[in-house]
mmCIF file of C-alpha atoms and ligand atoms in Angstrom:
data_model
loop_
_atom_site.group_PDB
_atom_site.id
_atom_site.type_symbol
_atom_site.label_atom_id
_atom_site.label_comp_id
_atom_site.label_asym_id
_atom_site.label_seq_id
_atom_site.Cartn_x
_atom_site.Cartn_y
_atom_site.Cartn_z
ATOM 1 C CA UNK A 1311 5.407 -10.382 15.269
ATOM 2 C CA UNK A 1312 1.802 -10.922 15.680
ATOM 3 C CA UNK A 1313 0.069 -8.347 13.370
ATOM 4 C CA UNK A 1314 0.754 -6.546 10.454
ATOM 5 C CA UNK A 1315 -0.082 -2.883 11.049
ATOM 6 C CA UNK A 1316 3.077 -0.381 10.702
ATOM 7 C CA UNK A 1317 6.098 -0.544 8.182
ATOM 8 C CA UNK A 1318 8.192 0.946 11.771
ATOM 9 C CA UNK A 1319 7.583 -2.552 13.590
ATOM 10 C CA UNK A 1320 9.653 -4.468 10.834
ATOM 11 C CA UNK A 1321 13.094 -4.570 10.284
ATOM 12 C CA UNK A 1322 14.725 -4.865 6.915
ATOM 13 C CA UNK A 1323 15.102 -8.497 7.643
ATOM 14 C CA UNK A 1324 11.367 -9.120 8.065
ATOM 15 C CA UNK A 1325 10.527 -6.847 5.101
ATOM 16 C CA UNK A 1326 12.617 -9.165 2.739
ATOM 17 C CA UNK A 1327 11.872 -11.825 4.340
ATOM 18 C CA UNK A 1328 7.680 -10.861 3.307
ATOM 19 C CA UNK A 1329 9.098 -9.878 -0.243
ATOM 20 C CA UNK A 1330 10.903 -13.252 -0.838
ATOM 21 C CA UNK A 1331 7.804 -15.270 0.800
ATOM 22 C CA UNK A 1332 5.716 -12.677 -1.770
ATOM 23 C CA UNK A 1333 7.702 -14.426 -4.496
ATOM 24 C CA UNK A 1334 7.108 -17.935 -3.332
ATOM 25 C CA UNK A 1335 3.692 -17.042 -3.746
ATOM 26 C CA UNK A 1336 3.719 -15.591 -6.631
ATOM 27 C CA UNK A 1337 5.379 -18.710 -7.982
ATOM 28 C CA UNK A 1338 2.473 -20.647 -7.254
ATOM 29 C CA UNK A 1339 0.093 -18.648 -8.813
ATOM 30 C CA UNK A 1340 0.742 -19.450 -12.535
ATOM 31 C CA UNK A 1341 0.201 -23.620 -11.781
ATOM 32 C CA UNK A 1342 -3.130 -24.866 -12.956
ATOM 33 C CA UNK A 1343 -4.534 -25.111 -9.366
ATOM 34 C CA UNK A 1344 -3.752 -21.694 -7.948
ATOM 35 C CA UNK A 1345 -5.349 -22.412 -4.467
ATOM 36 C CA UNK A 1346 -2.999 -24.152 -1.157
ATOM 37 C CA UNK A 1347 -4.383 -25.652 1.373
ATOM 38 C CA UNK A 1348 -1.846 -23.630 4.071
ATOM 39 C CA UNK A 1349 -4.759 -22.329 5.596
ATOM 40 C CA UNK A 1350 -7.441 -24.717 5.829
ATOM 41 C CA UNK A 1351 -10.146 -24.494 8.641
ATOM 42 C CA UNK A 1352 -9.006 -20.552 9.134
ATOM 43 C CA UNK A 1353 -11.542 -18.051 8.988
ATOM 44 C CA UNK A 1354 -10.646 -14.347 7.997
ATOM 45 C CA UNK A 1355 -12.418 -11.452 8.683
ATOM 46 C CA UNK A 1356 -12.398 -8.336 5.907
ATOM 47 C CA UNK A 1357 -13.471 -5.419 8.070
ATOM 48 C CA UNK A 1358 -13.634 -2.357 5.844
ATOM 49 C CA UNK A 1359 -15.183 0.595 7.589
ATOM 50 C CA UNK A 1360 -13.332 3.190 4.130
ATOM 51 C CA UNK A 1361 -14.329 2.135 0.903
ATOM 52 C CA UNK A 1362 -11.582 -0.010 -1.313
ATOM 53 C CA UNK A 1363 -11.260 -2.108 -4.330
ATOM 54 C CA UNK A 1364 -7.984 -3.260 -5.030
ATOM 55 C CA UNK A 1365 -7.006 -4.011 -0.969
ATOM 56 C CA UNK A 1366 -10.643 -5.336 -0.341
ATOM 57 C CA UNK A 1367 -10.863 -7.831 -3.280
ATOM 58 C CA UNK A 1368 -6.838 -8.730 -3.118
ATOM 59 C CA UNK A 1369 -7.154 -9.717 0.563
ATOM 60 C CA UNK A 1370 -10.068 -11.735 -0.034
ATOM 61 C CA UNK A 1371 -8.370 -13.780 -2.948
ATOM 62 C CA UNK A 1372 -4.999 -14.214 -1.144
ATOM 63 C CA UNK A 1373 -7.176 -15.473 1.792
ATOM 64 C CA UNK A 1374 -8.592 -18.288 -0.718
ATOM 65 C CA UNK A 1375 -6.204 -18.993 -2.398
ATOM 66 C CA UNK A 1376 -4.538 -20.113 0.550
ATOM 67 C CA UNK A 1377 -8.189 -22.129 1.287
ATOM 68 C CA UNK A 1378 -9.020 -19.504 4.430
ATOM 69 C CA UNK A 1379 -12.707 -18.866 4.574
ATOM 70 C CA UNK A 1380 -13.459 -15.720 4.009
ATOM 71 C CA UNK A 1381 -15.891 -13.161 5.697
ATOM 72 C CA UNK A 1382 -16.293 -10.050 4.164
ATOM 73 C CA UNK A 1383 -17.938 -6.930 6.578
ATOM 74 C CA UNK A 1384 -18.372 -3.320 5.074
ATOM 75 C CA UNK A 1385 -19.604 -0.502 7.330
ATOM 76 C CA UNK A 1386 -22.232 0.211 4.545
ATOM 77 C CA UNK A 1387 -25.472 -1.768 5.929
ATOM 78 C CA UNK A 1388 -24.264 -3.330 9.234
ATOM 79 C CA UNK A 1389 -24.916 -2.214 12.422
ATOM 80 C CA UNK A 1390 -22.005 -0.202 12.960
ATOM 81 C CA UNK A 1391 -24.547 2.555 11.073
ATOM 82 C CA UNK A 1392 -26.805 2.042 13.945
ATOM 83 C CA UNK A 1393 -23.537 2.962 16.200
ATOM 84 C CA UNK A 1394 -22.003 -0.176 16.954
ATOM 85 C CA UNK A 1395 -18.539 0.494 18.265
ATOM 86 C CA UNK A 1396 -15.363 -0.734 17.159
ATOM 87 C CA UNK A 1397 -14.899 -2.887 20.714
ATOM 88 C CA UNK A 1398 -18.292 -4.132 20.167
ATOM 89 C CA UNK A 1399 -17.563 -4.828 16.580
ATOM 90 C CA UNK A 1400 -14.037 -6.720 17.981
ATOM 91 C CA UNK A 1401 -16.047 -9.023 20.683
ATOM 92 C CA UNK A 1402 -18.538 -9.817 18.024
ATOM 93 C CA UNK A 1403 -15.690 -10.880 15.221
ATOM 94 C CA UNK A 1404 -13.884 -13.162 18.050
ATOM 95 C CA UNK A 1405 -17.248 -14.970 19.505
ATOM 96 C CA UNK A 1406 -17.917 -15.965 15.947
ATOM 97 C CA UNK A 1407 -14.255 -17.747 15.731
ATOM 98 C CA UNK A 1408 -12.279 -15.477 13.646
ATOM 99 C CA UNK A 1409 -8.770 -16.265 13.218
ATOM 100 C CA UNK A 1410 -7.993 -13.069 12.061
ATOM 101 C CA UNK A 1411 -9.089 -9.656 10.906
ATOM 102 C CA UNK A 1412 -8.095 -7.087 7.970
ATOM 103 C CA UNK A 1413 -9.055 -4.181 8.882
ATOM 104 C CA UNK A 1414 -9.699 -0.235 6.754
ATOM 105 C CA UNK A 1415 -10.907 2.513 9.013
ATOM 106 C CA UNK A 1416 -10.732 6.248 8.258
ATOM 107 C CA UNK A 1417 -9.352 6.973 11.707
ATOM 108 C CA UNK A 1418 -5.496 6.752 12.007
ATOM 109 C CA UNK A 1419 -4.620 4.571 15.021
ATOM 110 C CA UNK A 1420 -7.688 2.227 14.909
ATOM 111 C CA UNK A 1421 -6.038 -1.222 13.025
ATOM 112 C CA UNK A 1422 -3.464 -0.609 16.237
ATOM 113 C CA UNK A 1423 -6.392 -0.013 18.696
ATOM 114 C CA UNK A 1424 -8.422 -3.026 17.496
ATOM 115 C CA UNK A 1425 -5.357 -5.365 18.095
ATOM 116 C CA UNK A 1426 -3.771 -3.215 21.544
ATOM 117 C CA UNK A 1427 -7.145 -2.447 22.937
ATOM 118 C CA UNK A 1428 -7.639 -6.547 24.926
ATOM 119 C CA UNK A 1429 -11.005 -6.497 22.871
ATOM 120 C CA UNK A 1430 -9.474 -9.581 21.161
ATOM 121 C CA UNK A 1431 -6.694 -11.668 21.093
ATOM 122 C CA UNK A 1432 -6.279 -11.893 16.741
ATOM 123 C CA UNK A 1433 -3.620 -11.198 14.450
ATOM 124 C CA UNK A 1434 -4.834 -8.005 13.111
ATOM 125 C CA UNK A 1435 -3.452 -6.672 9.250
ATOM 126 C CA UNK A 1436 -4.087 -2.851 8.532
ATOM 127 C CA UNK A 1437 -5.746 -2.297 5.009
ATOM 128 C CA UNK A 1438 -5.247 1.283 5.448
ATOM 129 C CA UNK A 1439 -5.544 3.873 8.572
ATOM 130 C CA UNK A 1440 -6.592 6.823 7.814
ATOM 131 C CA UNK A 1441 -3.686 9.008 6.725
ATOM 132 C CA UNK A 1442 -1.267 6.857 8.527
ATOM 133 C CA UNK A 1443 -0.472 3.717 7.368
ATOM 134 C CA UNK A 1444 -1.029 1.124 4.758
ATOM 135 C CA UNK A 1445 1.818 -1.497 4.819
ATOM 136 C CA UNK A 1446 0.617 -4.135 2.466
ATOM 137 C CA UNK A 1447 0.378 -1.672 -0.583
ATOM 138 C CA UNK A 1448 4.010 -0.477 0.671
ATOM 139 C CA UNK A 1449 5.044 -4.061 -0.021
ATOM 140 C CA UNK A 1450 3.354 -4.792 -2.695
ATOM 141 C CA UNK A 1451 4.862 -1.472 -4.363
ATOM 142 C CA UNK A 1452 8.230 -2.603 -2.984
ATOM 143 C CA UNK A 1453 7.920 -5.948 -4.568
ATOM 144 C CA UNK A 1454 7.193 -3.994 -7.592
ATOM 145 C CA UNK A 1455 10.563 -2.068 -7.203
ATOM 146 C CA UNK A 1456 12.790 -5.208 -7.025
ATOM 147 C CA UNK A 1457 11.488 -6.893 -9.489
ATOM 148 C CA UNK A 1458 12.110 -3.917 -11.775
ATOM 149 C CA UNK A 1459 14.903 -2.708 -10.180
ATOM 150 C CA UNK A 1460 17.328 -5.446 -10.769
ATOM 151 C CA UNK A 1461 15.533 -8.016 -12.891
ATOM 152 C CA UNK A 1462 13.789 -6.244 -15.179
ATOM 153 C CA UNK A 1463 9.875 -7.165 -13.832
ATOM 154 C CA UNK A 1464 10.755 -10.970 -13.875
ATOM 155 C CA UNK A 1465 10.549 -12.212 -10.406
ATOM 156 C CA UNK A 1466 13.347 -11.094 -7.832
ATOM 157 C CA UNK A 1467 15.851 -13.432 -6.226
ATOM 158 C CA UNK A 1468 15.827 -14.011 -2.542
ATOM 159 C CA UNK A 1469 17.411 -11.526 -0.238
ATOM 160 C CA UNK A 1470 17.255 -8.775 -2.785
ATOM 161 C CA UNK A 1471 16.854 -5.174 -1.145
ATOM 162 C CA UNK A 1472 16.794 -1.738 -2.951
ATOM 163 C CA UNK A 1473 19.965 -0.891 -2.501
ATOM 164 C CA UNK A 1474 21.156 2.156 -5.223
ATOM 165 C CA UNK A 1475 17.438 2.875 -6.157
ATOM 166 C CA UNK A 1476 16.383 5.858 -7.118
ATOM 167 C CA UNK A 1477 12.487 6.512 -6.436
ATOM 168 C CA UNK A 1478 10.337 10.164 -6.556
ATOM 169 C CA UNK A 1479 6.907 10.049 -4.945
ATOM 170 C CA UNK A 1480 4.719 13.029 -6.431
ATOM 171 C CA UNK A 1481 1.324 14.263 -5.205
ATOM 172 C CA UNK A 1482 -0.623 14.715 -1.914
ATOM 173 C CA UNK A 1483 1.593 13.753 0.705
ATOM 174 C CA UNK A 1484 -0.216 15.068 3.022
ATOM 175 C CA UNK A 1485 -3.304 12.709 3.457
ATOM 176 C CA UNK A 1486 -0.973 9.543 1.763
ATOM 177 C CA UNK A 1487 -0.892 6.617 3.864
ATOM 178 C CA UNK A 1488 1.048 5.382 0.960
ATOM 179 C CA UNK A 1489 3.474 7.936 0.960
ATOM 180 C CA UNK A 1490 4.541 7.546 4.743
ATOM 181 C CA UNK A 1491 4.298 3.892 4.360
ATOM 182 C CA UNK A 1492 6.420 4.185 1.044
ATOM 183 C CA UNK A 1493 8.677 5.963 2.225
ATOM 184 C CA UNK A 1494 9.593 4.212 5.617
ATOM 185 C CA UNK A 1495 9.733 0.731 3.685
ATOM 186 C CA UNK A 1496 11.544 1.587 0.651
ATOM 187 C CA UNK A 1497 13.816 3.658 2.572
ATOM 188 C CA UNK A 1498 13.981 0.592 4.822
ATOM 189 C CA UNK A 1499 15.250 -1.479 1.796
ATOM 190 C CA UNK A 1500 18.174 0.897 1.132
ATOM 191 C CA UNK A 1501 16.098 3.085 -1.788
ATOM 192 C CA UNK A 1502 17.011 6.608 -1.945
ATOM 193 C CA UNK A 1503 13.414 8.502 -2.179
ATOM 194 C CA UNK A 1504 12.291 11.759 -3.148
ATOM 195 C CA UNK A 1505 8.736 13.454 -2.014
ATOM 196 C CA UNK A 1506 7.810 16.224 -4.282
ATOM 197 C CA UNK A 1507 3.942 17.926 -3.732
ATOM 198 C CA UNK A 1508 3.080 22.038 -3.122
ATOM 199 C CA UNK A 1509 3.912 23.432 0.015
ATOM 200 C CA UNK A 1510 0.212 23.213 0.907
ATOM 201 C CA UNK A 1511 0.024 19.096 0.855
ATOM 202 C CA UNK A 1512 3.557 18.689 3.026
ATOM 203 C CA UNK A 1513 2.625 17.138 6.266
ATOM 204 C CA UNK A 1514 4.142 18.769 9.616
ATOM 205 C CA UNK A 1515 7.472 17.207 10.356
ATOM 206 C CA UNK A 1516 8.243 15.785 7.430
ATOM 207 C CA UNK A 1517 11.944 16.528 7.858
ATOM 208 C CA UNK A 1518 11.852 13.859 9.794
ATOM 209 C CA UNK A 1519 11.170 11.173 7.035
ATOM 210 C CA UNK A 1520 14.118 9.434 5.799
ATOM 211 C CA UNK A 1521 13.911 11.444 2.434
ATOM 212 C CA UNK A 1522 14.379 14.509 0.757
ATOM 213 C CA UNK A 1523 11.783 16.740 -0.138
ATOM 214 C CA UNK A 1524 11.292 19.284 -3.002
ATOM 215 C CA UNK A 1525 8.264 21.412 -4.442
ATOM 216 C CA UNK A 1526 9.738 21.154 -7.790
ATOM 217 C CA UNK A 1527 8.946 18.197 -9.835
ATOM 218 C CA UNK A 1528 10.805 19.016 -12.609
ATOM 219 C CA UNK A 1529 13.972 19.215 -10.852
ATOM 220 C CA UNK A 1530 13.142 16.089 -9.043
ATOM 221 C CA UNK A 1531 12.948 14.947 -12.556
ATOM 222 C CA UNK A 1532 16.303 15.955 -13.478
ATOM 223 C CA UNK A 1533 18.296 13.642 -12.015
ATOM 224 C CA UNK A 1534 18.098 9.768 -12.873
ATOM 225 C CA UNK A 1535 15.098 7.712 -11.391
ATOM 226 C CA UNK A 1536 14.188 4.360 -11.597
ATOM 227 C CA UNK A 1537 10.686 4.622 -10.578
ATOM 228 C CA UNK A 1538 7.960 7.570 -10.183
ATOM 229 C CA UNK A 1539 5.501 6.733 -7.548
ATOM 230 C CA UNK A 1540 2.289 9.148 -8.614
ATOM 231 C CA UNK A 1541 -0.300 9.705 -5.576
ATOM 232 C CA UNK A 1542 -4.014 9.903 -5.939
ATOM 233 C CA UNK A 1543 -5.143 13.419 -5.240
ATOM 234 C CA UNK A 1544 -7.613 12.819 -1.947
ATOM 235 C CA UNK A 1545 -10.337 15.089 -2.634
ATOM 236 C CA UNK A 1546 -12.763 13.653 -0.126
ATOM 237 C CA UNK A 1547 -10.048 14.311 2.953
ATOM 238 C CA UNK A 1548 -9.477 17.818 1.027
ATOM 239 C CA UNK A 1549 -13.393 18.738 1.336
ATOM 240 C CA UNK A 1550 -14.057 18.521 4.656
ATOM 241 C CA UNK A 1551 -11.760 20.812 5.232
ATOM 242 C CA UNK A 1552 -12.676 23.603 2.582
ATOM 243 C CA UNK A 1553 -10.691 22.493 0.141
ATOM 244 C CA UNK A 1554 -7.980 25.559 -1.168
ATOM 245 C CA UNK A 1555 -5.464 22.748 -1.065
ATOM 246 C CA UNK A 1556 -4.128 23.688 -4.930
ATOM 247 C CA UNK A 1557 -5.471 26.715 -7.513
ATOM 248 C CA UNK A 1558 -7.906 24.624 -10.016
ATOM 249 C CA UNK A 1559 -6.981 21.087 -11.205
ATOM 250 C CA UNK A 1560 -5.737 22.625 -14.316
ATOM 251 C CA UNK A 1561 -3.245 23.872 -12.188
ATOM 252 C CA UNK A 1562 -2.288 20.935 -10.424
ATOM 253 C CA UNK A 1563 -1.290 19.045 -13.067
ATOM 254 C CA UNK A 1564 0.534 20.947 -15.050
ATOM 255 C CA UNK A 1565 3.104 21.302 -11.762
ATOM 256 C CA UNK A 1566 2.564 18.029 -10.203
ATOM 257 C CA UNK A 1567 0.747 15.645 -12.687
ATOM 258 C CA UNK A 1568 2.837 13.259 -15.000
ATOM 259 C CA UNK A 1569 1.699 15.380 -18.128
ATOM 260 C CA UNK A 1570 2.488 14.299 -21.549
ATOM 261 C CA UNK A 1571 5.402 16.613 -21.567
ATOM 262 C CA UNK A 1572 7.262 14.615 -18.294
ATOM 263 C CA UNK A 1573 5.891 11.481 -19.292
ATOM 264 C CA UNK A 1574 7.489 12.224 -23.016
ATOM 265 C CA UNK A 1575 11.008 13.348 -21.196
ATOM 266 C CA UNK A 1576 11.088 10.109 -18.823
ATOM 267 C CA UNK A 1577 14.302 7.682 -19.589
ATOM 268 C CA UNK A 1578 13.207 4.858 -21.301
ATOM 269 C CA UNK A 1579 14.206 2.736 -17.935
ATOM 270 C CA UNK A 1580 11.586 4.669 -15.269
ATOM 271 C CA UNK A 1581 8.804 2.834 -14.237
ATOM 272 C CA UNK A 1582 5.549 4.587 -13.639
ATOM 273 C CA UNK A 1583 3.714 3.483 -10.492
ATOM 274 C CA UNK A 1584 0.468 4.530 -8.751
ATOM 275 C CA UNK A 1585 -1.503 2.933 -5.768
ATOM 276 C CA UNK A 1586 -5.113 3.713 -7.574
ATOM 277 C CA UNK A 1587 -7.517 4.763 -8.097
ATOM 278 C CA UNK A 1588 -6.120 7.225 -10.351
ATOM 279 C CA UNK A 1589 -7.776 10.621 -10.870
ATOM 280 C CA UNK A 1590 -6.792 10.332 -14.566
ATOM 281 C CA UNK A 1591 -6.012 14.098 -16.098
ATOM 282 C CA UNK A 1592 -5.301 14.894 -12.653
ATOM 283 C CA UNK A 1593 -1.959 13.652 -11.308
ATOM 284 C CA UNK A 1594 -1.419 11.278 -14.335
ATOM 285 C CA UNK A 1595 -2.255 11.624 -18.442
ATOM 286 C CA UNK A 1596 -3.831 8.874 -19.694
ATOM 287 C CA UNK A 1597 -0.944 8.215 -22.382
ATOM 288 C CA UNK A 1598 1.368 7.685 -18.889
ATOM 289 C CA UNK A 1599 -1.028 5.306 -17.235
ATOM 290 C CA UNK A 1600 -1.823 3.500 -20.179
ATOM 291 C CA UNK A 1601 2.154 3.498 -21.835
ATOM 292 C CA UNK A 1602 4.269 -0.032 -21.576
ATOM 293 C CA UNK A 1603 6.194 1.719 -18.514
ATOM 294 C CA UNK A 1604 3.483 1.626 -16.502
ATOM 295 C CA UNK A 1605 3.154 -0.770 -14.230
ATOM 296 C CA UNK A 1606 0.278 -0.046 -12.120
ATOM 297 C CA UNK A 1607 -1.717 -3.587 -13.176
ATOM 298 C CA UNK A 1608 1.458 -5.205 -11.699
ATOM 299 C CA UNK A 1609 1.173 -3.094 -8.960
ATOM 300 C CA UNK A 1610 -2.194 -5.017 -8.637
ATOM 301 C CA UNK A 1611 -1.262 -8.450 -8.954
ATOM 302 C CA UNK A 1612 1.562 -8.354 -7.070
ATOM 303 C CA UNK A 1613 -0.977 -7.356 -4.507
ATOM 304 C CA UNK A 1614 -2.104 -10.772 -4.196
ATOM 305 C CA UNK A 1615 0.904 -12.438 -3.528
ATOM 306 C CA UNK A 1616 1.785 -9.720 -0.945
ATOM 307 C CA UNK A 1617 -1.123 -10.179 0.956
ATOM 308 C CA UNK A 1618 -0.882 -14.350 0.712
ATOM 309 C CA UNK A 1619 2.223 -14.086 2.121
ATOM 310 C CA UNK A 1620 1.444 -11.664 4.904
ATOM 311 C CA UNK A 1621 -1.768 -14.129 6.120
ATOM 312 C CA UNK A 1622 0.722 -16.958 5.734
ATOM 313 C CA UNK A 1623 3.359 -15.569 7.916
ATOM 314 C CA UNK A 1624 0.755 -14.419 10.767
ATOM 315 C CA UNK A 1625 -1.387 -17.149 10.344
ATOM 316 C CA UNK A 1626 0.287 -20.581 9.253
ATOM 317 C CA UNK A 1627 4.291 -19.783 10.101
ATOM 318 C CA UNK A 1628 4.241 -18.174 13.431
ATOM 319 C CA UNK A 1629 7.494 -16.928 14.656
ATOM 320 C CA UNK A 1630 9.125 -16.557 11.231
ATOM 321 C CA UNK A 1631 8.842 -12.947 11.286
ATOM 322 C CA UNK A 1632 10.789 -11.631 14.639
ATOM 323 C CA UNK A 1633 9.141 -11.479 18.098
HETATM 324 N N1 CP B 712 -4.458 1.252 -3.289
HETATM 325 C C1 CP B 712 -5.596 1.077 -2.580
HETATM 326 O O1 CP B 712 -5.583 1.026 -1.341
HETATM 327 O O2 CP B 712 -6.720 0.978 -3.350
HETATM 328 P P1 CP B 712 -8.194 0.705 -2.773
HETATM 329 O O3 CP B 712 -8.607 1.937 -2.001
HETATM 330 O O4 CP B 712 -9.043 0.448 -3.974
HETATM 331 O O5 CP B 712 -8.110 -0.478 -1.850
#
């Protein structure tokens, strides 16, 4: 596989075999030099035309940390404001000897475009496409899982899948690339998931997903879970479109947010996950973001490790993940 951009092009063999090379990473990470030299004389390009913290700043620090240069591009200030295109962004990346280009676009379909197109002949990694896909925060969430899952957040052994988890995913489905990229991976792994949100943030066709789906996040709640996946509530894709998605916030979270009443009934042995940023009295309490369950700033470093393992597979070990 050349590129990273959709959870659908790997098979559970590749997506273990990213987790366990995640690991290896990881591994390296608490030795007094951090940095490899497994990428030395590479040059990465951060393209980010969507604004991002975590993905932006994690993909930059896997890159050197594996001794890639790095060159960081936000739409904000560069001449794709004076209407560059995307090709003529491409030709311009290549002719100044990228080796390979992240890429975060509000347009679902463009990380596959930039590397399908001919523009340019680079691996390509999708930070996030639109609402469609976002497969190194489904990894990183996934590494999250196993570690949890059947080692109690100490690192997982190799070949370990999620076979027997339980997992709910609560909140805006509807404009979650997490949540479709979630859901495909984990399921992928052999996790049983479970997408609760109103009836007004359900995408089209989502009886398709290999999951079930329920309004009801109490009765989601009912049955035992080992993790709760809570989604950011997109207002800025809600606006442009008049909004009218929920009642008032108010509203929202007292039938979707992890409230202080859930996050009080929660077995002891549920992790609480969230992609960020969080909208924080919105789909999560403070008390439940902030509680010793949480493990959202794990979420973020295991980020890192994610992403050094993705640039080292495309970029250092070519072939290792299937053709
Ligand atoms: N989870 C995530 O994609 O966060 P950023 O938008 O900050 O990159």
């Amino acid at each position: 596989m050349k590129h990273l951009i959709d959870i659908a092009d790997l098979s559970q063999e590749d997506a273990v075999l990213l987790l366990d090379t995640a690991e290896a990473m990881a591994a390296t990470q608490s030795r007094r030099v951090k940095k490899l030299p497994t990428l030395r004389g590479k040059t990465v390009v951060n393209l980010f035309f969507e604004d991002s913290t975590r993905t932006r700043l994690s993909f930059e620090a896997a890159a050197k940390r594996l001794s890639a240069d790095v060159i960081s591009f936000s739409a904000k200030g560069s001449s794709v404001s004076k209407g560059e295109s995307l090709k003529d962004t491409a030709l311009t990346l290549e002719a100044m000897g990228a080796d390979a280009v992240i890429v975060r676009h509000s347009h679902s379909g463009a990380a596959h475009r930039l590397a399908h197109a001919g523009w340019m002949d680079l691996p390509v990694l999708n930070a996030g496409d639109g609402t469609h896909q976002h497969p190194t925060q489904a990894l990183l969430d996934a590494m999250t899982l196993r570690r949890h899952f059947t080692r109690g957040g100490e690192p997982a052994e190799e070949g370990t899948t999620l076979e027997g988890a339980r997992v709910i995913i609560v909140g805006d489905i509807l404009h979650s690339r997490v949540a479709r990229s979630d859901v495909q991976l984990l399921s992928l792994l052999g996790a049983e998931v479970t997408l609760v949100a109103p009836p007004t943030l359900v995408p089209v066709g989502i009886e398709n997903w290999p999951c079930r789906v329920t309004y009801d996040f109490d009765e989601a709640l009912a049955e035992p879970t080992d993790a709760v996946i809570m989604l950011r509530v997109q207002r800025e894709r809600m606006s442009s479109l008049g909004g009218g998605f929920f009642p008032s916030p108010g509203e929202y979270h007292r039938a979707y947010g992890l409230d202080i009443i859930r996050f009080d009934a929660l077995s002891p042995s549920t992790v609480i996950m969230h992609p960020g940023p969080m909208n924080r009295g919105l789909e999560i309490c403070a008390q439940a973001a902030d509680s010793p369950r949480s493990v959202i700033v794990e979420q973020v470093n295991n980020g890192v490790s994610v992403r050094m393992a993705a640039l080292y597979l495309l970029l250092a070990s070519k072939g290792t993940i299937h053709e």
